[in-house]
Amino acid sequence: MHYFEYRNDELYAEEVSVNELVREFDTPLYIYSAKTLRRHFRAFDSAFEGIDHLTCYSVKANSNICVLKLLSEMGSGMDIVSGGELFRTLKAGIDPQKIVYSGVGKRENEIREALISNILMFNVESRQELEKIDRIAGEMDTQARISLRINPDVDPKTHPYIATGLQKSKFGLDLEQALESYRLAGDLPHILPIGIDCHIGSQLTSVEPFLEALERIKIFHGHLQEMGLEIKYLDLGGGLGITYDQEAPPHPAEFGQAVRESLKDLDLTLILEPGRVIAGNAGILVTRVLYTKSTPSKNFLIVDAAMNDLLRPSLYGSYHHIAPVEQKNGKTLQTVDVVGPICESGDFLAQGRELPETAQDELLAIFSAGAYGFTMSSQYNSRPRPAEVLVDKDEITLARRKEIYFDLLQLEEQCY
Ligand code: LLP
């Protein structure tokens, strides 16, 4: 569901014409819809109404500070994975008591910064990390609230690169190791174990793997109670999928109901870390066709966006719906590869796609680009990154200006 719609065959972001935005901000251009972000947050958060919970939006999905502020105004907390994300969330004015810090490789300075900020808790992924946090908290004469991330060994049935809860994955601790680490955590003077954490993967399209993980967590929670630990939080991570193409993931309400049902006998505050389901369909990437070219084997649309702007198709073979910004009747369909200017054959946004015949200079919208779009962008091939614009009804905010050539060099000043 989103608020990018055609009016008289012209694509609009809420009340604003995409053509108009392109005239002002050029292409490639990320456009986000505030109304869609709000709607998605509300749909997700309200699915857990009636039980103690905190929705901590996963910053990595879309970390633009305007997006963080908007979600924070709706009551969202934040799930962060780096000192950089902590910096962003604090700059966005997020209450540190609504910040959870996940991630398998936290640096010493990052741990220190999070302790100084007094975040709600660290989701700890190894014994060494636990010991490091204890040492640093000791040096700072404080106590760190933690959860241990358990790896329940559940198959999330998603792309292997974004499956995280299988035994072979680098994430979390298996149940046995986790139990040992909780025992240690209970003894460490500067560690306060207050939660259990788990995140099994991303772009899940059914509730079953979540429920399977919850069953294991519930048994595990029983062991922690026997150990005498006072666990207050259960962090179930993120992972609820969205529709890019034909997928039919459960609606957040269905997901919420299943999770609530599974947890009904537990007196724990639930933490959720949704990213994609909030931001994914709230953004599009607009690109202009630079050239069309037909070879003996293929038709190409060579566009001005590339894998550096939207990496998902190249990295995961992901599908993103693509449609012309201006629809014209009576156009024949053509099978094309939509490719960028980068010097790699892996630089494509779509392959073998049926699109209405598209001419040079026409604009295309790449949908579902609001999550893991801009955040995974780079300057590869020395391509300045595109602008990000947030539309709220008819209000336009330049959420990040387009980079200029100077931005490519500004950290290399010593060399020129
Ligand atoms: N919590 C943790 C600990 C995570 O690692 C992630 C995502 C999330 C929450 C949010 O998951 P979501 O609700 O967005 O599924 N770049 C990939 C996705 C990587 C996800 C990494 N972790 C993509 O473009 O599909």
XYZ file of C-alpha atoms and ligand atoms in Angstrom, residues 58 60-61 79 81 102-103 123 125 149 161-162 164 171 197 199 201-204 237-241 244 273-277 312 315-316 318 371-373 376, ligand 1:
64
model
C 15.228 -0.410 12.082
C 19.343 0.683 8.427
C 16.297 0.419 6.147
C 16.943 -0.197 16.334
C 23.573 -1.163 14.373
C 21.910 -4.676 17.571
C 24.821 -5.969 15.511
C 21.549 -6.812 21.874
C 25.855 -11.420 19.977
C 20.628 -12.453 20.706
C 21.942 -13.296 2.163
C 19.239 -12.025 4.509
C 20.042 -14.683 9.890
C 24.453 -13.917 14.087
C 16.638 -10.913 21.534
C 16.047 -11.677 14.571
C 15.826 -12.792 8.797
C 14.357 -10.226 6.480
C 11.594 -10.200 3.850
C 9.706 -13.083 5.490
C 13.606 -8.280 15.685
C 12.246 -7.245 12.328
C 11.769 -9.150 9.133
C 8.158 -8.858 8.058
C 8.155 -8.817 4.272
C 7.589 -6.258 -4.443
C 12.391 -3.874 14.922
C 10.543 -3.428 11.621
C 12.400 -1.747 8.783
C 11.257 -2.749 5.320
C 7.563 -3.015 6.182
C 19.165 -4.708 -4.510
C 23.050 -8.003 -5.109
C 20.036 -10.217 -4.521
C 15.560 -8.557 -6.405
C 13.996 0.543 2.259
C 17.574 -0.558 1.601
C 17.658 1.822 -1.351
C 22.913 0.883 0.454
N 16.730 -6.034 13.267
C 17.919 -6.552 12.915
C 18.823 -7.020 13.962
C 18.271 -6.637 11.559
O 19.439 -7.147 11.236
C 17.376 -6.166 10.577
C 17.725 -6.219 9.171
C 16.149 -5.619 10.989
C 15.854 -5.571 12.344
C 15.136 -5.083 10.036
O 14.657 -6.055 9.187
P 13.428 -5.743 8.191
O 12.218 -5.497 9.040
O 13.786 -4.562 7.383
O 13.328 -6.964 7.372
N 19.657 -5.239 2.494
C 18.655 -6.279 2.546
C 18.020 -6.391 3.890
C 19.008 -6.613 5.005
C 18.356 -6.721 6.345
C 19.375 -6.671 7.410
N 18.846 -6.697 8.733
C 17.631 -6.014 1.450
O 17.792 -5.054 0.709
O 16.718 -6.804 1.264
